[in-house]
Amino acid sequence: MLWSMLFPSEATLEKSEMLNAVNAIRIEGCQCGNKRMPPVSKLKWNEKLERSALSHASDMAKHRYFSHYSRKGEDVGKRVDKFNYNWLVVGENIAEGQRNFQEAMQDWLKSPSHCKMIMDPKVDEMGIAKSGRYWVQHFGKRKLSRK
């Protein structure tokens, strides 16, 4: 679900809670598999990343598949491009079947590759969406614009 489609106060609360949960892990550092990940800077919420996450979650829910690639074979970079997110770095976590964000977050942290994505120091923005049974978390860092 696109959180801003909820009542505005609920949308802000949901986004804030998810962002705070991810940032709490990032600023403390954590163990990702057999690798200790040091603390990294906090992320900011990004609406374009949220919309791209919702698009992928909705497509997976509608067509009942689970993949980091779209049905057309597009990776996260190509999918984020469609939302005019001018990225330098982009990444994605997906999950299926968790009842709430806390469960999705726990499962991502148990997976070394997903955990490392959460702890990636190269990203500084995030958006998350859920559609049906599917969670998508997009991360990014934008290119600096030249004027």
mmCIF file of C-alpha atoms in Angstrom:
data_model
loop_
_atom_site.group_PDB
_atom_site.id
_atom_site.type_symbol
_atom_site.label_atom_id
_atom_site.label_comp_id
_atom_site.label_asym_id
_atom_site.label_seq_id
_atom_site.Cartn_x
_atom_site.Cartn_y
_atom_site.Cartn_z
ATOM 1 C CA MET A 1 0.000 0.000 0.000
ATOM 2 C CA LEU A 2 1.152 3.534 -0.663
ATOM 3 C CA TRP A 3 1.248 4.967 2.831
ATOM 4 C CA SER A 4 0.183 8.422 1.669
ATOM 5 C CA MET A 5 -3.068 6.865 0.411
ATOM 6 C CA LEU A 6 -4.023 6.330 4.052
ATOM 7 C CA PHE A 7 -5.260 9.238 6.116
ATOM 8 C CA PRO A 8 -2.399 11.774 6.101
ATOM 9 C CA SER A 9 -1.685 11.473 9.839
ATOM 10 C CA GLU A 10 -1.558 7.650 9.561
ATOM 11 C CA ALA A 11 0.658 7.864 6.482
ATOM 12 C CA THR A 12 3.128 10.106 8.284
ATOM 13 C CA LEU A 13 3.095 7.839 11.345
ATOM 14 C CA GLU A 14 3.676 4.660 9.291
ATOM 15 C CA LYS A 15 6.523 6.196 7.290
ATOM 16 C CA SER A 16 8.050 7.661 10.418
ATOM 17 C CA GLU A 17 7.882 4.333 12.275
ATOM 18 C CA MET A 18 9.458 2.408 9.386
ATOM 19 C CA LEU A 19 12.148 5.024 8.835
ATOM 20 C CA ASN A 20 12.905 5.161 12.571
ATOM 21 C CA ALA A 21 13.188 1.352 12.750
ATOM 22 C CA VAL A 22 15.648 1.217 9.848
ATOM 23 C CA ASN A 23 17.628 4.186 11.155
ATOM 24 C CA ALA A 24 17.832 2.681 14.660
ATOM 25 C CA ILE A 25 19.650 -0.310 13.160
ATOM 26 C CA ARG A 26 21.849 1.858 10.924
ATOM 27 C CA ILE A 27 23.086 4.146 13.707
ATOM 28 C CA GLU A 28 23.867 1.217 16.033
ATOM 29 C CA GLY A 29 25.419 -1.094 13.477
ATOM 30 C CA CYS A 30 24.546 -4.774 13.414
ATOM 31 C CA GLN A 31 25.668 -8.278 12.568
ATOM 32 C CA CYS A 32 24.867 -9.322 8.997
ATOM 33 C CA GLY A 33 25.620 -13.021 8.817
ATOM 34 C CA ASN A 34 29.268 -13.400 9.815
ATOM 35 C CA LYS A 35 30.129 -9.751 9.150
ATOM 36 C CA ARG A 36 29.857 -6.951 11.686
ATOM 37 C CA MET A 37 28.482 -3.860 9.991
ATOM 38 C CA PRO A 38 29.585 -0.578 11.567
ATOM 39 C CA PRO A 39 27.168 2.264 12.226
ATOM 40 C CA VAL A 40 26.205 4.339 9.174
ATOM 41 C CA SER A 41 24.278 7.558 8.668
ATOM 42 C CA LYS A 42 20.502 7.800 8.835
ATOM 43 C CA LEU A 43 18.285 7.566 5.773
ATOM 44 C CA LYS A 44 15.631 10.043 4.628
ATOM 45 C CA TRP A 45 12.252 9.016 3.211
ATOM 46 C CA ASN A 46 11.865 9.506 -0.541
ATOM 47 C CA GLU A 47 8.439 9.553 -2.217
ATOM 48 C CA LYS A 48 9.793 8.458 -5.620
ATOM 49 C CA LEU A 49 11.415 5.418 -4.045
ATOM 50 C CA GLU A 50 8.156 4.701 -2.221
ATOM 51 C CA ARG A 51 6.207 4.883 -5.500
ATOM 52 C CA SER A 52 8.684 2.629 -7.312
ATOM 53 C CA ALA A 53 8.504 0.146 -4.425
ATOM 54 C CA LEU A 54 4.701 0.189 -4.592
ATOM 55 C CA SER A 55 4.760 -0.381 -8.340
ATOM 56 C CA HIS A 56 6.900 -3.509 -7.975
ATOM 57 C CA ALA A 57 4.980 -4.812 -4.945
ATOM 58 C CA SER A 58 1.678 -4.311 -6.771
ATOM 59 C CA ASP A 59 2.936 -6.049 -9.912
ATOM 60 C CA MET A 60 4.148 -9.031 -7.896
ATOM 61 C CA ALA A 61 0.814 -9.194 -6.043
ATOM 62 C CA LYS A 62 -1.255 -8.894 -9.207
ATOM 63 C CA HIS A 63 0.741 -11.479 -11.177
ATOM 64 C CA ARG A 64 1.725 -13.705 -8.234
ATOM 65 C CA TYR A 65 5.486 -13.852 -8.617
ATOM 66 C CA PHE A 66 8.391 -13.022 -6.318
ATOM 67 C CA SER A 67 11.554 -11.618 -7.875
ATOM 68 C CA HIS A 68 14.023 -8.751 -7.885
ATOM 69 C CA TYR A 69 13.250 -8.511 -11.618
ATOM 70 C CA SER A 70 9.986 -7.410 -13.214
ATOM 71 C CA ARG A 71 8.132 -9.754 -15.512
ATOM 72 C CA LYS A 72 9.856 -7.883 -18.379
ATOM 73 C CA GLY A 73 13.268 -8.595 -16.838
ATOM 74 C CA GLU A 74 13.831 -5.055 -15.534
ATOM 75 C CA ASP A 75 16.102 -4.718 -12.509
ATOM 76 C CA VAL A 76 15.576 -2.204 -9.712
ATOM 77 C CA GLY A 77 17.560 0.493 -11.551
ATOM 78 C CA LYS A 78 15.368 0.342 -14.646
ATOM 79 C CA ARG A 79 12.217 0.277 -12.526
ATOM 80 C CA VAL A 80 13.310 3.276 -10.410
ATOM 81 C CA ASP A 81 14.184 5.196 -13.596
ATOM 82 C CA LYS A 82 10.487 5.168 -14.511
ATOM 83 C CA PHE A 83 9.821 7.356 -11.459
ATOM 84 C CA ASN A 84 12.455 9.948 -12.464
ATOM 85 C CA TYR A 85 14.732 9.116 -9.567
ATOM 86 C CA ASN A 86 18.120 10.267 -10.875
ATOM 87 C CA TRP A 87 20.181 7.688 -9.013
ATOM 88 C CA LEU A 88 23.857 7.186 -8.445
ATOM 89 C CA VAL A 89 23.274 4.128 -6.225
ATOM 90 C CA VAL A 90 20.082 2.068 -5.975
ATOM 91 C CA GLY A 91 19.150 -1.150 -4.172
ATOM 92 C CA GLU A 92 16.195 -3.264 -3.184
ATOM 93 C CA ASN A 93 14.925 -5.652 -0.540
ATOM 94 C CA ILE A 94 11.795 -7.724 -1.113
ATOM 95 C CA ALA A 95 9.812 -9.949 1.222
ATOM 96 C CA GLU A 96 6.690 -12.083 0.999
ATOM 97 C CA GLY A 97 4.119 -13.147 3.554
ATOM 98 C CA GLN A 98 4.996 -11.023 6.572
ATOM 99 C CA ARG A 99 1.972 -9.599 8.398
ATOM 100 C CA ASN A 100 3.596 -6.309 9.331
ATOM 101 C CA PHE A 101 6.704 -4.229 8.800
ATOM 102 C CA GLN A 102 8.366 -5.531 11.974
ATOM 103 C CA GLU A 103 8.221 -9.105 10.630
ATOM 104 C CA ALA A 104 9.567 -8.020 7.232
ATOM 105 C CA MET A 105 12.393 -6.113 8.925
ATOM 106 C CA GLN A 106 13.306 -9.110 11.122
ATOM 107 C CA ASP A 107 13.460 -11.365 8.061
ATOM 108 C CA TRP A 108 15.617 -8.883 6.139
ATOM 109 C CA LEU A 109 18.015 -8.620 9.080
ATOM 110 C CA LYS A 110 18.309 -12.454 9.260
ATOM 111 C CA SER A 111 19.385 -12.543 5.609
ATOM 112 C CA PRO A 112 23.023 -11.410 5.217
ATOM 113 C CA SER A 113 22.489 -9.863 1.758
ATOM 114 C CA HIS A 114 19.313 -8.016 2.756
ATOM 115 C CA CYS A 115 20.889 -6.900 6.025
ATOM 116 C CA LYS A 116 23.922 -5.530 4.157
ATOM 117 C CA MET A 117 21.573 -3.566 1.892
ATOM 118 C CA ILE A 118 19.958 -1.968 4.950
ATOM 119 C CA MET A 119 23.434 -1.101 6.237
ATOM 120 C CA ASP A 120 24.881 0.124 2.923
ATOM 121 C CA PRO A 121 26.710 3.404 3.651
ATOM 122 C CA LYS A 122 26.396 4.477 -0.010
ATOM 123 C CA VAL A 123 22.621 5.030 0.199
ATOM 124 C CA ASP A 124 20.920 7.933 1.950
ATOM 125 C CA GLU A 125 17.241 7.603 0.989
ATOM 126 C CA MET A 126 14.571 4.930 1.235
ATOM 127 C CA GLY A 127 10.963 4.169 0.376
ATOM 128 C CA ILE A 128 8.888 1.123 1.375
ATOM 129 C CA ALA A 129 5.569 -0.218 0.150
ATOM 130 C CA LYS A 130 3.365 -3.268 0.637
ATOM 131 C CA SER A 131 0.807 -4.763 -1.699
ATOM 132 C CA GLY A 132 -0.994 -7.945 -0.747
ATOM 133 C CA ARG A 133 1.641 -10.331 0.649
ATOM 134 C CA TYR A 134 4.586 -8.429 -0.864
ATOM 135 C CA TRP A 135 6.932 -5.913 0.725
ATOM 136 C CA VAL A 136 9.419 -3.861 -1.305
ATOM 137 C CA GLN A 137 12.084 -1.614 0.185
ATOM 138 C CA HIS A 138 13.963 0.661 -2.233
ATOM 139 C CA PHE A 139 17.181 2.448 -1.343
ATOM 140 C CA GLY A 140 18.998 5.143 -3.250
ATOM 141 C CA LYS A 141 21.447 7.961 -3.477
ATOM 142 C CA ARG A 142 20.770 10.634 -6.074
ATOM 143 C CA LYS A 143 23.273 12.047 -8.521
ATOM 144 C CA LEU A 144 24.174 15.621 -7.843
ATOM 145 C CA SER A 145 22.602 17.860 -10.456
ATOM 146 C CA ARG A 146 24.900 20.105 -12.430
ATOM 147 C CA LYS A 147 23.702 23.617 -13.159
#
